[in-house]
Amino acid sequence: MEAELRKRRGERVRQVLIVEDNADQAETLRMFLSIKGHRLAIAATGPAAIEAARRAPPDVVLLDLGLPGFDGFEVARRLRQEHGASMRIIVVSAYASESDRRESLEAGCELHLVKPADPRFIESLLG
């Protein structure tokens, strides 16, 4: 229903990949964004994120940095290598140092948000 309303208003429904190893945080974000009409996938590890992006390339990746398998920096580098600039990668992480922010930008992320990030602000970034 919300997806149809977004289309009628000329707003775009986004395919969003949430990469988060904390199940509660991933589910909270998934519920909020699905109510807004976006299509969602969740991956809890670095390798699972790469596979999910191969199966259904997202418009936007919401990426935690502290992940099992390999970290979010490596996920971002691999996504950029495989998909180029076709997707937006936004970090949503508790890693908040200046070096973390710099490394996320160097890895190909366009924005670095610090947890807890307001889901309404995140949704506003999706367009």
Short mmCIF file of N, CA and C in Angstrom, two decimals:
data_model
loop_
_atom_site.label_atom_id
_atom_site.label_comp_id
_atom_site.label_asym_id
_atom_site.label_seq_id
_atom_site.Cartn_x
_atom_site.Cartn_y
_atom_site.Cartn_z
N MET A 1 0.82 -1.19 0.00
CA MET A 1 0.00 0.00 0.00
C MET A 1 0.87 1.27 0.00
N GLU A 2 1.82 1.34 0.94
CA GLU A 2 2.68 2.52 1.01
C GLU A 2 3.53 2.64 -0.26
N ALA A 3 3.98 1.50 -0.80
CA ALA A 3 4.77 1.54 -2.03
C ALA A 3 3.95 2.15 -3.17
N GLU A 4 2.68 1.77 -3.27
CA GLU A 4 1.81 2.32 -4.31
C GLU A 4 1.59 3.82 -4.11
N LEU A 5 1.41 4.24 -2.87
CA LEU A 5 1.25 5.68 -2.59
C LEU A 5 2.51 6.45 -2.97
N ARG A 6 3.67 5.88 -2.67
CA ARG A 6 4.93 6.55 -3.03
C ARG A 6 5.02 6.73 -4.54
N LYS A 7 4.63 5.69 -5.28
CA LYS A 7 4.67 5.78 -6.74
C LYS A 7 3.73 6.86 -7.25
N ARG A 8 2.54 6.92 -6.71
CA ARG A 8 1.57 7.93 -7.13
C ARG A 8 2.06 9.34 -6.86
N ARG A 9 2.78 9.52 -5.75
CA ARG A 9 3.30 10.84 -5.41
C ARG A 9 4.60 11.15 -6.15
N GLY A 10 5.05 10.22 -6.99
CA GLY A 10 6.27 10.44 -7.73
C GLY A 10 7.53 10.14 -6.93
N GLU A 11 7.37 9.51 -5.78
CA GLU A 11 8.52 9.14 -4.96
C GLU A 11 8.97 7.75 -5.37
N ARG A 12 10.23 7.51 -5.28
CA ARG A 12 10.78 6.25 -5.72
C ARG A 12 10.83 5.23 -4.59
N VAL A 13 10.42 4.01 -4.89
CA VAL A 13 10.57 2.90 -3.96
C VAL A 13 11.99 2.36 -4.16
N ARG A 14 12.73 2.26 -3.09
CA ARG A 14 14.13 1.83 -3.16
C ARG A 14 14.29 0.38 -2.74
N GLN A 15 15.23 -0.28 -3.38
CA GLN A 15 15.69 -1.60 -2.94
C GLN A 15 16.83 -1.31 -1.97
N VAL A 16 16.67 -1.69 -0.70
CA VAL A 16 17.63 -1.35 0.35
C VAL A 16 18.19 -2.63 0.95
N LEU A 17 19.50 -2.69 1.06
CA LEU A 17 20.17 -3.79 1.75
C LEU A 17 20.66 -3.26 3.09
N ILE A 18 20.14 -3.85 4.17
CA ILE A 18 20.56 -3.50 5.53
C ILE A 18 21.61 -4.53 5.94
N VAL A 19 22.82 -4.05 6.21
CA VAL A 19 23.91 -4.94 6.63
C VAL A 19 24.20 -4.63 8.09
N GLU A 20 23.73 -5.52 8.95
CA GLU A 20 23.77 -5.27 10.41
C GLU A 20 23.78 -6.61 11.12
N ASP A 21 24.75 -6.84 12.01
CA ASP A 21 24.82 -8.11 12.72
C ASP A 21 23.98 -8.12 14.00
N ASN A 22 23.47 -6.99 14.43
CA ASN A 22 22.57 -6.94 15.58
C ASN A 22 21.14 -7.12 15.06
N ALA A 23 20.57 -8.28 15.35
CA ALA A 23 19.26 -8.63 14.78
C ALA A 23 18.18 -7.63 15.17
N ASP A 24 18.20 -7.16 16.41
CA ASP A 24 17.17 -6.20 16.85
C ASP A 24 17.28 -4.89 16.08
N GLN A 25 18.50 -4.39 15.90
CA GLN A 25 18.67 -3.14 15.15
C GLN A 25 18.28 -3.31 13.69
N ALA A 26 18.66 -4.43 13.10
CA ALA A 26 18.31 -4.68 11.70
C ALA A 26 16.80 -4.77 11.53
N GLU A 27 16.15 -5.46 12.42
CA GLU A 27 14.69 -5.63 12.32
C GLU A 27 13.95 -4.31 12.55
N THR A 28 14.41 -3.52 13.48
CA THR A 28 13.78 -2.22 13.72
C THR A 28 13.85 -1.34 12.47
N LEU A 29 15.02 -1.28 11.86
CA LEU A 29 15.18 -0.49 10.65
C LEU A 29 14.36 -1.07 9.50
N ARG A 30 14.35 -2.40 9.40
CA ARG A 30 13.56 -3.06 8.35
C ARG A 30 12.08 -2.73 8.49
N MET A 31 11.56 -2.82 9.70
CA MET A 31 10.14 -2.53 9.92
C MET A 31 9.82 -1.09 9.55
N PHE A 32 10.63 -0.15 9.99
CA PHE A 32 10.38 1.26 9.70
C PHE A 32 10.40 1.52 8.20
N LEU A 33 11.43 1.02 7.51
CA LEU A 33 11.56 1.30 6.08
C LEU A 33 10.52 0.55 5.25
N SER A 34 10.10 -0.63 5.71
CA SER A 34 9.07 -1.35 4.95
C SER A 34 7.73 -0.64 5.06
N ILE A 35 7.44 -0.05 6.21
CA ILE A 35 6.21 0.74 6.36
C ILE A 35 6.21 1.91 5.38
N LYS A 36 7.41 2.42 5.09
CA LYS A 36 7.54 3.53 4.14
C LYS A 36 7.50 3.06 2.68
N GLY A 37 7.38 1.75 2.47
CA GLY A 37 7.18 1.22 1.13
C GLY A 37 8.42 0.73 0.41
N HIS A 38 9.57 0.74 1.06
CA HIS A 38 10.80 0.29 0.41
C HIS A 38 10.89 -1.24 0.43
N ARG A 39 11.59 -1.80 -0.54
CA ARG A 39 11.87 -3.23 -0.59
C ARG A 39 13.19 -3.46 0.14
N LEU A 40 13.23 -4.50 0.99
CA LEU A 40 14.37 -4.65 1.89
C LEU A 40 14.93 -6.05 1.91
N ALA A 41 16.24 -6.11 2.13
CA ALA A 41 16.94 -7.36 2.42
C ALA A 41 17.86 -7.07 3.59
N ILE A 42 18.14 -8.12 4.37
CA ILE A 42 19.03 -7.99 5.52
C ILE A 42 20.15 -9.01 5.39
N ALA A 43 21.37 -8.58 5.68
CA ALA A 43 22.52 -9.47 5.76
C ALA A 43 23.23 -9.20 7.08
N ALA A 44 23.64 -10.27 7.76
CA ALA A 44 24.25 -10.12 9.09
C ALA A 44 25.76 -10.29 9.09
N THR A 45 26.35 -10.65 7.96
CA THR A 45 27.81 -10.83 7.87
C THR A 45 28.32 -10.16 6.60
N GLY A 46 29.62 -9.93 6.56
CA GLY A 46 30.22 -9.37 5.36
C GLY A 46 29.98 -10.23 4.13
N PRO A 47 30.31 -11.53 4.18
CA PRO A 47 30.07 -12.38 3.01
C PRO A 47 28.60 -12.44 2.59
N ALA A 48 27.68 -12.47 3.56
CA ALA A 48 26.25 -12.50 3.24
C ALA A 48 25.82 -11.22 2.53
N ALA A 49 26.44 -10.10 2.89
CA ALA A 49 26.10 -8.82 2.24
C ALA A 49 26.50 -8.85 0.76
N ILE A 50 27.68 -9.38 0.47
CA ILE A 50 28.13 -9.45 -0.92
C ILE A 50 27.20 -10.35 -1.72
N GLU A 51 26.83 -11.49 -1.18
CA GLU A 51 25.93 -12.41 -1.87
C GLU A 51 24.55 -11.80 -2.08
N ALA A 52 24.04 -11.11 -1.07
CA ALA A 52 22.72 -10.47 -1.20
C ALA A 52 22.74 -9.42 -2.30
N ALA A 53 23.81 -8.66 -2.40
CA ALA A 53 23.92 -7.63 -3.43
C ALA A 53 24.05 -8.25 -4.82
N ARG A 54 24.62 -9.43 -4.91
CA ARG A 54 24.70 -10.12 -6.20
C ARG A 54 23.33 -10.63 -6.63
N ARG A 55 22.56 -11.15 -5.68
CA ARG A 55 21.23 -11.69 -5.99
C ARG A 55 20.25 -10.60 -6.38
N ALA A 56 20.27 -9.51 -5.65
CA ALA A 56 19.32 -8.40 -5.89
C ALA A 56 20.07 -7.09 -5.64
N PRO A 57 20.71 -6.55 -6.66
CA PRO A 57 21.50 -5.32 -6.46
C PRO A 57 20.64 -4.20 -5.86
N PRO A 58 21.07 -3.69 -4.72
CA PRO A 58 20.28 -2.64 -4.06
C PRO A 58 20.55 -1.26 -4.64
N ASP A 59 19.60 -0.37 -4.43
CA ASP A 59 19.83 1.05 -4.73
C ASP A 59 20.68 1.67 -3.64
N VAL A 60 20.43 1.22 -2.39
CA VAL A 60 21.10 1.78 -1.22
C VAL A 60 21.51 0.65 -0.29
N VAL A 61 22.71 0.76 0.26
CA VAL A 61 23.21 -0.16 1.29
C VAL A 61 23.37 0.64 2.57
N LEU A 62 22.74 0.17 3.64
CA LEU A 62 22.92 0.74 4.97
C LEU A 62 23.86 -0.22 5.70
N LEU A 63 25.07 0.23 5.96
CA LEU A 63 26.18 -0.66 6.29
C LEU A 63 26.76 -0.41 7.67
N ASP A 64 26.68 -1.43 8.52
CA ASP A 64 27.40 -1.41 9.79
C ASP A 64 28.86 -1.75 9.48
N LEU A 65 29.77 -1.32 10.33
CA LEU A 65 31.19 -1.59 10.08
C LEU A 65 31.71 -2.79 10.84
N GLY A 66 31.19 -3.03 12.04
CA GLY A 66 31.66 -4.15 12.86
C GLY A 66 30.86 -5.40 12.54
N LEU A 67 31.35 -6.18 11.58
CA LEU A 67 30.62 -7.35 11.10
C LEU A 67 31.47 -8.61 11.21
N PRO A 68 30.81 -9.76 11.39
CA PRO A 68 31.53 -11.03 11.28
C PRO A 68 31.87 -11.33 9.82
N GLY A 69 32.89 -12.13 9.62
CA GLY A 69 33.29 -12.52 8.27
C GLY A 69 34.36 -11.60 7.75
N PHE A 70 33.97 -10.42 7.35
CA PHE A 70 34.89 -9.32 7.13
C PHE A 70 34.14 -8.04 7.39
N ASP A 71 34.88 -6.99 7.73
CA ASP A 71 34.24 -5.77 8.23
C ASP A 71 33.55 -4.96 7.12
N GLY A 72 32.83 -3.96 7.55
CA GLY A 72 32.09 -3.12 6.62
C GLY A 72 32.96 -2.36 5.63
N PHE A 73 34.17 -2.03 6.03
CA PHE A 73 35.09 -1.36 5.09
C PHE A 73 35.35 -2.28 3.88
N GLU A 74 35.59 -3.55 4.18
CA GLU A 74 35.84 -4.52 3.10
C GLU A 74 34.58 -4.75 2.28
N VAL A 75 33.43 -4.79 2.93
CA VAL A 75 32.16 -4.92 2.20
C VAL A 75 32.03 -3.77 1.21
N ALA A 76 32.26 -2.55 1.66
CA ALA A 76 32.14 -1.38 0.79
C ALA A 76 33.11 -1.47 -0.39
N ARG A 77 34.35 -1.84 -0.11
CA ARG A 77 35.34 -1.96 -1.20
C ARG A 77 34.89 -2.99 -2.24
N ARG A 78 34.42 -4.14 -1.76
CA ARG A 78 33.99 -5.20 -2.69
C ARG A 78 32.75 -4.79 -3.47
N LEU A 79 31.80 -4.13 -2.80
CA LEU A 79 30.60 -3.68 -3.52
C LEU A 79 30.97 -2.67 -4.60
N ARG A 80 31.87 -1.76 -4.30
CA ARG A 80 32.31 -0.77 -5.30
C ARG A 80 33.03 -1.47 -6.45
N GLN A 81 33.84 -2.46 -6.13
CA GLN A 81 34.57 -3.19 -7.16
C GLN A 81 33.60 -3.93 -8.09
N GLU A 82 32.57 -4.55 -7.52
CA GLU A 82 31.64 -5.34 -8.32
C GLU A 82 30.55 -4.51 -8.99
N HIS A 83 30.10 -3.45 -8.34
CA HIS A 83 28.92 -2.71 -8.82
C HIS A 83 29.22 -1.27 -9.23
N GLY A 84 30.44 -0.82 -9.03
CA GLY A 84 30.77 0.56 -9.38
C GLY A 84 29.96 1.55 -8.54
N ALA A 85 29.57 2.63 -9.17
CA ALA A 85 28.84 3.70 -8.47
C ALA A 85 27.33 3.53 -8.58
N SER A 86 26.88 2.33 -8.95
CA SER A 86 25.44 2.13 -9.18
C SER A 86 24.61 2.12 -7.91
N MET A 87 25.24 2.00 -6.76
CA MET A 87 24.49 1.98 -5.50
C MET A 87 25.09 2.98 -4.51
N ARG A 88 24.21 3.51 -3.67
CA ARG A 88 24.67 4.38 -2.58
C ARG A 88 25.03 3.50 -1.40
N ILE A 89 26.14 3.80 -0.75
CA ILE A 89 26.54 3.07 0.45
C ILE A 89 26.63 4.08 1.59
N ILE A 90 25.80 3.86 2.59
CA ILE A 90 25.73 4.75 3.75
C ILE A 90 26.09 3.95 5.00
N VAL A 91 27.13 4.36 5.69
CA VAL A 91 27.53 3.70 6.93
C VAL A 91 26.58 4.14 8.04
N VAL A 92 26.14 3.14 8.83
CA VAL A 92 25.39 3.39 10.06
C VAL A 92 26.08 2.52 11.12
N SER A 93 26.94 3.14 11.93
CA SER A 93 27.81 2.37 12.80
C SER A 93 28.12 3.11 14.09
N ALA A 94 28.50 2.34 15.09
CA ALA A 94 28.98 2.94 16.34
C ALA A 94 30.43 3.38 16.20
N TYR A 95 31.12 2.95 15.15
CA TYR A 95 32.49 3.39 14.90
C TYR A 95 32.44 4.86 14.49
N ALA A 96 32.99 5.72 15.33
CA ALA A 96 32.77 7.15 15.12
C ALA A 96 34.04 7.99 15.08
N SER A 97 35.19 7.35 15.10
CA SER A 97 36.41 8.15 15.10
C SER A 97 36.64 8.80 13.74
N GLU A 98 37.49 9.79 13.74
CA GLU A 98 37.81 10.47 12.48
C GLU A 98 38.46 9.49 11.50
N SER A 99 39.29 8.58 12.00
CA SER A 99 39.92 7.60 11.10
C SER A 99 38.89 6.62 10.53
N ASP A 100 37.87 6.26 11.33
CA ASP A 100 36.80 5.40 10.82
C ASP A 100 36.03 6.11 9.70
N ARG A 101 35.72 7.38 9.92
CA ARG A 101 35.01 8.16 8.91
C ARG A 101 35.84 8.28 7.62
N ARG A 102 37.11 8.55 7.79
CA ARG A 102 38.00 8.68 6.63
C ARG A 102 38.09 7.35 5.87
N GLU A 103 38.26 6.26 6.61
CA GLU A 103 38.37 4.95 5.95
C GLU A 103 37.07 4.57 5.24
N SER A 104 35.92 4.92 5.83
CA SER A 104 34.66 4.59 5.15
C SER A 104 34.53 5.36 3.84
N LEU A 105 34.94 6.61 3.83
CA LEU A 105 34.90 7.39 2.58
C LEU A 105 35.88 6.82 1.56
N GLU A 106 37.07 6.45 2.01
CA GLU A 106 38.07 5.85 1.11
C GLU A 106 37.61 4.52 0.54
N ALA A 107 36.78 3.80 1.30
CA ALA A 107 36.27 2.50 0.85
C ALA A 107 35.12 2.64 -0.14
N GLY A 108 34.60 3.86 -0.28
CA GLY A 108 33.53 4.08 -1.26
C GLY A 108 32.18 4.44 -0.68
N CYS A 109 32.12 4.68 0.62
CA CYS A 109 30.86 5.08 1.25
C CYS A 109 30.68 6.58 1.07
N GLU A 110 29.45 7.00 0.88
CA GLU A 110 29.22 8.43 0.65
C GLU A 110 28.87 9.19 1.91
N LEU A 111 28.45 8.49 2.95
CA LEU A 111 28.03 9.15 4.18
C LEU A 111 28.31 8.21 5.34
N HIS A 112 28.65 8.78 6.50
CA HIS A 112 28.97 7.99 7.69
C HIS A 112 28.10 8.51 8.83
N LEU A 113 27.06 7.75 9.18
CA LEU A 113 26.18 8.11 10.30
C LEU A 113 26.60 7.32 11.53
N VAL A 114 26.46 7.95 12.69
CA VAL A 114 26.83 7.31 13.95
C VAL A 114 25.56 6.85 14.65
N LYS A 115 25.60 5.60 15.15
CA LYS A 115 24.47 5.05 15.90
C LYS A 115 24.37 5.75 17.24
N PRO A 116 23.20 5.93 17.75
CA PRO A 116 21.93 5.57 17.11
C PRO A 116 21.52 6.65 16.10
N ALA A 117 21.24 6.23 14.89
CA ALA A 117 20.81 7.16 13.85
C ALA A 117 19.28 7.13 13.77
N ASP A 118 18.70 8.27 13.61
CA ASP A 118 17.24 8.41 13.54
C ASP A 118 16.73 7.75 12.25
N PRO A 119 15.86 6.74 12.35
CA PRO A 119 15.34 6.09 11.15
C PRO A 119 14.64 7.05 10.19
N ARG A 120 14.02 8.10 10.72
CA ARG A 120 13.37 9.08 9.83
C ARG A 120 14.42 9.82 9.01
N PHE A 121 15.56 10.13 9.61
CA PHE A 121 16.63 10.79 8.85
C PHE A 121 17.18 9.82 7.81
N ILE A 122 17.39 8.57 8.20
CA ILE A 122 17.88 7.57 7.24
C ILE A 122 16.91 7.48 6.06
N GLU A 123 15.63 7.39 6.35
CA GLU A 123 14.63 7.28 5.27
C GLU A 123 14.67 8.52 4.38
N SER A 124 14.91 9.69 4.95
CA SER A 124 14.98 10.90 4.14
C SER A 124 16.14 10.87 3.16
N LEU A 125 17.18 10.11 3.47
CA LEU A 125 18.33 9.99 2.58
C LEU A 125 18.07 9.08 1.39
N LEU A 126 17.04 8.27 1.49
CA LEU A 126 16.77 7.31 0.42
C LEU A 126 16.14 7.95 -0.81
N GLY A 127 15.50 9.09 -0.62
CA GLY A 127 14.93 9.81 -1.75
C GLY A 127 13.54 9.46 -2.12
#
